[in-house]
PDB file of C-alpha atoms in Angstrom:
ATOM      1  CA  MET A   1     111.215  82.790 162.765  1.00  0.00           C
ATOM      2  CA  THR A   2     111.169  81.942 159.136  1.00  0.00           C
ATOM      3  CA  LYS A   3     114.547  81.464 157.373  1.00  0.00           C
ATOM      4  CA  PRO A   4     115.010  83.733 154.185  1.00  0.00           C
ATOM      5  CA  HIS A   5     114.985  81.632 150.739  1.00  0.00           C
ATOM      6  CA  GLN A   6     118.359  81.101 149.581  1.00  0.00           C
ATOM      7  CA  ILE A   7     118.773  81.657 145.812  1.00  0.00           C
ATOM      8  CA  THR A   8     120.927  79.024 144.300  1.00  0.00           C
ATOM      9  CA  GLU A   9     122.611  79.477 140.953  1.00  0.00           C
ATOM     10  CA  LEU A  10     121.000  77.260 138.341  1.00  0.00           C
ATOM     11  CA  SER A  11     122.951  75.457 135.741  1.00  0.00           C
ATOM     12  CA  ALA A  12     122.616  76.119 131.897  1.00  0.00           C
ATOM     13  CA  THR A  13     120.902  72.864 131.355  1.00  0.00           C
ATOM     14  CA  PRO A  14     117.630  72.748 129.293  1.00  0.00           C
ATOM     15  CA  GLY A  15     114.608  73.427 131.414  1.00  0.00           C
ATOM     16  CA  ASN A  16     116.504  75.479 133.974  1.00  0.00           C
ATOM     17  CA  THR A  17     116.105  79.164 133.512  1.00  0.00           C
ATOM     18  CA  ARG A  18     117.067  82.102 135.565  1.00  0.00           C
ATOM     19  CA  ARG A  19     114.266  84.631 136.433  1.00  0.00           C
ATOM     20  CA  ASP A  20     116.612  87.678 135.777  1.00  0.00           C
ATOM     21  CA  ASP A  21     117.789  86.759 132.281  1.00  0.00           C
ATOM     22  CA  ARG A  22     116.756  89.467 129.910  1.00  0.00           C
ATOM     23  CA  PRO A  23     117.750  90.250 126.387  1.00  0.00           C
ATOM     24  CA  PRO A  24     120.581  92.750 125.994  1.00  0.00           C
ATOM     25  CA  ILE A  25     119.600  96.328 125.924  1.00  0.00           C
ATOM     26  CA  ALA A  26     121.409  99.221 124.302  1.00  0.00           C
ATOM     27  CA  MET A  27     123.285 101.338 126.833  1.00  0.00           C
ATOM     28  CA  ASP A  28     123.667 104.375 124.391  1.00  0.00           C
ATOM     29  CA  PRO A  29     123.094 107.690 126.263  1.00  0.00           C
ATOM     30  CA  ALA A  30     119.906 109.644 125.577  1.00  0.00           C
ATOM     31  CA  PRO A  31     120.114 112.216 122.858  1.00  0.00           C
ATOM     32  CA  LEU A  32     120.950 115.826 124.154  1.00  0.00           C
ATOM     33  CA  PRO A  33     118.059 118.197 124.358  1.00  0.00           C
ATOM     34  CA  GLY A  34     117.467 120.190 121.258  1.00  0.00           C
ATOM     35  CA  VAL A  35     119.272 117.707 119.118  1.00  0.00           C
ATOM     36  CA  ALA A  36     116.911 116.176 116.427  1.00  0.00           C
ATOM     37  CA  ALA A  37     117.159 112.510 115.442  1.00  0.00           C
ATOM     38  CA  PRO A  38     117.275 111.788 111.706  1.00  0.00           C
ATOM     39  CA  ILE A  39     113.607 111.471 110.344  1.00  0.00           C
ATOM     40  CA  ARG A  40     112.879 108.365 108.443  1.00  0.00           C
ATOM     41  CA  ARG A  41     111.956 108.618 104.636  1.00  0.00           C
ATOM     42  CA  THR A  42     108.252 107.751 105.163  1.00  0.00           C
ATOM     43  CA  ALA A  43     107.824 110.370 108.044  1.00  0.00           C
ATOM     44  CA  ARG A  44     109.409 113.356 105.995  1.00  0.00           C
ATOM     45  CA  GLN A  45     107.230 116.123 104.665  1.00  0.00           C
ATOM     46  CA  ARG A  46     106.759 115.579 100.969  1.00  0.00           C
ATOM     47  CA  ARG A  47     106.247 118.256  98.446  1.00  0.00           C
ATOM     48  CA  ALA A  48     102.880 118.328  96.586  1.00  0.00           C
ATOM     49  CA  LEU A  49     102.732 117.402  92.866  1.00  0.00           C
ATOM     50  CA  ALA A  50     100.165 118.148  90.398  1.00  0.00           C
ATOM     51  CA  PRO A  51     100.253 115.183  87.852  1.00  0.00           C
ATOM     52  CA  HIS A  52      98.953 115.520  84.323  1.00  0.00           C
ATOM     53  CA  ALA A  53      97.517 112.843  82.060  1.00  0.00           C
ATOM     54  CA  TRP A  54      99.877 111.456  79.578  1.00  0.00           C
ATOM     55  CA  PRO A  55      98.486 112.059  76.027  1.00  0.00           C
ATOM     56  CA  GLY A  56      97.815 108.979  74.057  1.00  0.00           C
ATOM     57  CA  THR A  57      97.892 106.555  76.837  1.00  0.00           C
ATOM     58  CA  HIS A  58      94.148 105.913  77.115  1.00  0.00           C
ATOM     59  CA  ASP A  59      94.210 103.118  74.551  1.00  0.00           C
ATOM     60  CA  GLY A  60      96.055 100.384  76.604  1.00  0.00           C
ATOM     61  CA  ILE A  61      94.843  98.138  79.302  1.00  0.00           C
ATOM     62  CA  SER A  62      92.627  99.925  81.931  1.00  0.00           C
ATOM     63  CA  LEU A  63      94.276 100.686  85.247  1.00  0.00           C
ATOM     64  CA  LEU A  64      91.191  99.003  86.868  1.00  0.00           C
ATOM     65  CA  ASP A  65      91.467  95.797  85.047  1.00  0.00           C
ATOM     66  CA  PRO A  66      92.086  93.144  87.795  1.00  0.00           C
ATOM     67  CA  ASP A  67      94.161  90.823  85.693  1.00  0.00           C
ATOM     68  CA  ALA A  68      96.583  93.597  84.479  1.00  0.00           C
ATOM     69  CA  ARG A  69      96.800  94.964  88.055  1.00  0.00           C
ATOM     70  CA  ARG A  70      97.677  91.495  89.501  1.00  0.00           C
ATOM     71  CA  ARG A  71     100.592  91.157  86.956  1.00  0.00           C
ATOM     72  CA  TRP A  72     101.928  94.787  87.633  1.00  0.00           C
ATOM     73  CA  CYS A  73     101.642  94.133  91.403  1.00  0.00           C
ATOM     74  CA  ALA A  74     103.886  91.082  90.967  1.00  0.00           C
ATOM     75  CA  LEU A  75     106.419  93.060  88.799  1.00  0.00           C
ATOM     76  CA  ILE A  76     106.742  96.437  90.624  1.00  0.00           C
ATOM     77  CA  GLY A  77     105.012  95.774  93.915  1.00  0.00           C
ATOM     78  CA  PRO A  78     101.406  96.735  95.398  1.00  0.00           C
ATOM     79  CA  GLY A  79     102.660 100.068  96.803  1.00  0.00           C
ATOM     80  CA  ALA A  80     103.846 101.197  93.325  1.00  0.00           C
ATOM     81  CA  VAL A  81     100.606 100.153  91.683  1.00  0.00           C
ATOM     82  CA  ALA A  82      98.579 101.997  94.488  1.00  0.00           C
ATOM     83  CA  ASP A  83     100.764 105.103  93.872  1.00  0.00           C
ATOM     84  CA  LEU A  84     100.102 104.824  90.256  1.00  0.00           C
ATOM     85  CA  LEU A  85      96.341 104.649  90.737  1.00  0.00           C
ATOM     86  CA  ARG A  86      96.411 107.615  92.952  1.00  0.00           C
ATOM     87  CA  LEU A  87      98.461 109.595  90.524  1.00  0.00           C
ATOM     88  CA  ALA A  88      96.066 108.866  87.688  1.00  0.00           C
ATOM     89  CA  THR A  89      93.103 109.703  89.694  1.00  0.00           C
ATOM     90  CA  ALA A  90      94.714 113.022  90.691  1.00  0.00           C
ATOM     91  CA  ALA A  91      95.507 113.753  87.071  1.00  0.00           C
ATOM     92  CA  ALA A  92      92.025 112.944  85.820  1.00  0.00           C
ATOM     93  CA  ARG A  93      90.633 115.336  88.637  1.00  0.00           C
ATOM     94  CA  GLY A  94      93.030 117.962  88.239  1.00  0.00           C
ATOM     95  CA  ARG A  95      94.250 117.825  91.905  1.00  0.00           C
ATOM     96  CA  SER A  96      97.659 117.635  93.589  1.00  0.00           C
ATOM     97  CA  LEU A  97      98.912 115.008  96.148  1.00  0.00           C
ATOM     98  CA  PRO A  98     101.997 114.549  98.045  1.00  0.00           C
ATOM     99  CA  ARG A  99     104.959 113.007  96.103  1.00  0.00           C
ATOM    100  CA  PRO A 100     104.520 109.304  96.021  1.00  0.00           C
ATOM    101  CA  LEU A 101     107.317 107.153  97.714  1.00  0.00           C
ATOM    102  CA  ASN A 102     107.379 104.672  94.759  1.00  0.00           C
ATOM    103  CA  LEU A 103     107.786 107.528  92.142  1.00  0.00           C
ATOM    104  CA  ASP A 104     111.247 106.317  91.149  1.00  0.00           C
ATOM    105  CA  THR A 105     109.969 102.640  90.592  1.00  0.00           C
ATOM    106  CA  LEU A 106     107.044 103.979  88.438  1.00  0.00           C
ATOM    107  CA  ALA A 107     109.484 106.149  86.396  1.00  0.00           C
ATOM    108  CA  ARG A 108     111.833 103.098  85.819  1.00  0.00           C
ATOM    109  CA  TYR A 109     109.012 101.080  84.297  1.00  0.00           C
ATOM    110  CA  GLY A 110     107.840 103.837  82.159  1.00  0.00           C
ATOM    111  CA  LEU A 111     104.616 104.425  83.952  1.00  0.00           C
ATOM    112  CA  VAL A 112     105.336 108.174  84.699  1.00  0.00           C
ATOM    113  CA  THR A 113     107.728 110.641  83.166  1.00  0.00           C
ATOM    114  CA  SER A 114     108.629 114.229  83.311  1.00  0.00           C
ATOM    115  CA  ASP A 115     107.469 116.456  80.534  1.00  0.00           C
ATOM    116  CA  GLY A 116     109.588 119.648  81.241  1.00  0.00           C
ATOM    117  CA  SER A 117     108.496 120.936  84.756  1.00  0.00           C
ATOM    118  CA  ARG A 118     105.469 118.733  85.142  1.00  0.00           C
ATOM    119  CA  LEU A 119     104.863 115.111  85.978  1.00  0.00           C
ATOM    120  CA  VAL A 120     102.752 113.103  83.439  1.00  0.00           C
ATOM    121  CA  VAL A 121     101.133 109.842  84.264  1.00  0.00           C
ATOM    122  CA  ARG A 122     100.021 107.031  82.003  1.00  0.00           C
ATOM    123  CA  MET A 123      96.204 106.477  82.193  1.00  0.00           C
ATOM    124  CA  SER A 124      96.493 102.714  81.234  1.00  0.00           C
ATOM    125  CA  TYR A 125      98.970  99.940  81.518  1.00  0.00           C
ATOM    126  CA  PRO A 126     101.358  99.559  78.515  1.00  0.00           C
ATOM    127  CA  SER A 127     101.894  96.158  76.931  1.00  0.00           C
ATOM    128  CA  MET A 128     104.644  94.152  78.603  1.00  0.00           C
ATOM    129  CA  PRO A 129     107.818  93.419  76.884  1.00  0.00           C
ATOM    130  CA  VAL A 130     109.017  89.774  76.765  1.00  0.00           C
ATOM    131  CA  THR A 131     111.801  90.426  79.379  1.00  0.00           C
ATOM    132  CA  MET A 132     108.991  91.491  81.879  1.00  0.00           C
ATOM    133  CA  ILE A 133     106.693  88.677  81.020  1.00  0.00           C
ATOM    134  CA  ARG A 134     109.593  86.066  81.847  1.00  0.00           C
ATOM    135  CA  ARG A 135     109.732  87.456  85.367  1.00  0.00           C
ATOM    136  CA  LEU A 136     106.181  86.729  86.009  1.00  0.00           C
ATOM    137  CA  HIS A 137     105.072  83.387  87.694  1.00  0.00           C
ATOM    138  CA  PRO A 138     103.850  80.955  85.150  1.00  0.00           C
ATOM    139  CA  SER A 139     100.156  81.322  86.385  1.00  0.00           C
ATOM    140  CA  LEU A 140     100.269  84.976  85.749  1.00  0.00           C
ATOM    141  CA  ARG A 141     101.781  84.569  82.142  1.00  0.00           C
ATOM    142  CA  VAL A 142      98.604  83.027  80.873  1.00  0.00           C
ATOM    143  CA  GLY A 143      96.906  85.357  78.399  1.00  0.00           C
ATOM    144  CA  VAL A 144      99.556  88.052  78.370  1.00  0.00           C
ATOM    145  CA  ASP A 145     100.241  89.691  74.900  1.00  0.00           C
ATOM    146  CA  ALA A 146     104.087  89.920  74.298  1.00  0.00           C
ATOM    147  CA  SER A 147     105.308  93.034  72.526  1.00  0.00           C
TER     148      SER A 147
END
């Protein structure tokens, strides 16, 4: 008859590991039935906005200019620039879209604003002030007009 294998306790020296070591797990109880967990910000239902073109903003740098887009992505982030492009396209086509997640950032930098009860969107990039140009990487500062 074969003898069962005895499990010996291994030391904590390097190279010795235990097969039953696992990362710690949360021992919180499961939520009660019918109790909803808080919904994260990106999964919430967003209300629809109908943006309008900001009058007098067609004379700046085009939103499709790759150099300007690269600079603004470095300043406010690629998600905010993508939201600006979506808003400008919706304003040009007269359509509505869900409220962008980065609308606060766009408003902080003067790319969107509120005109009474409606949202107005710049149709071109404004010239950058010196304080914003200083925040750019030196390779992105080349050829930027300071205002």
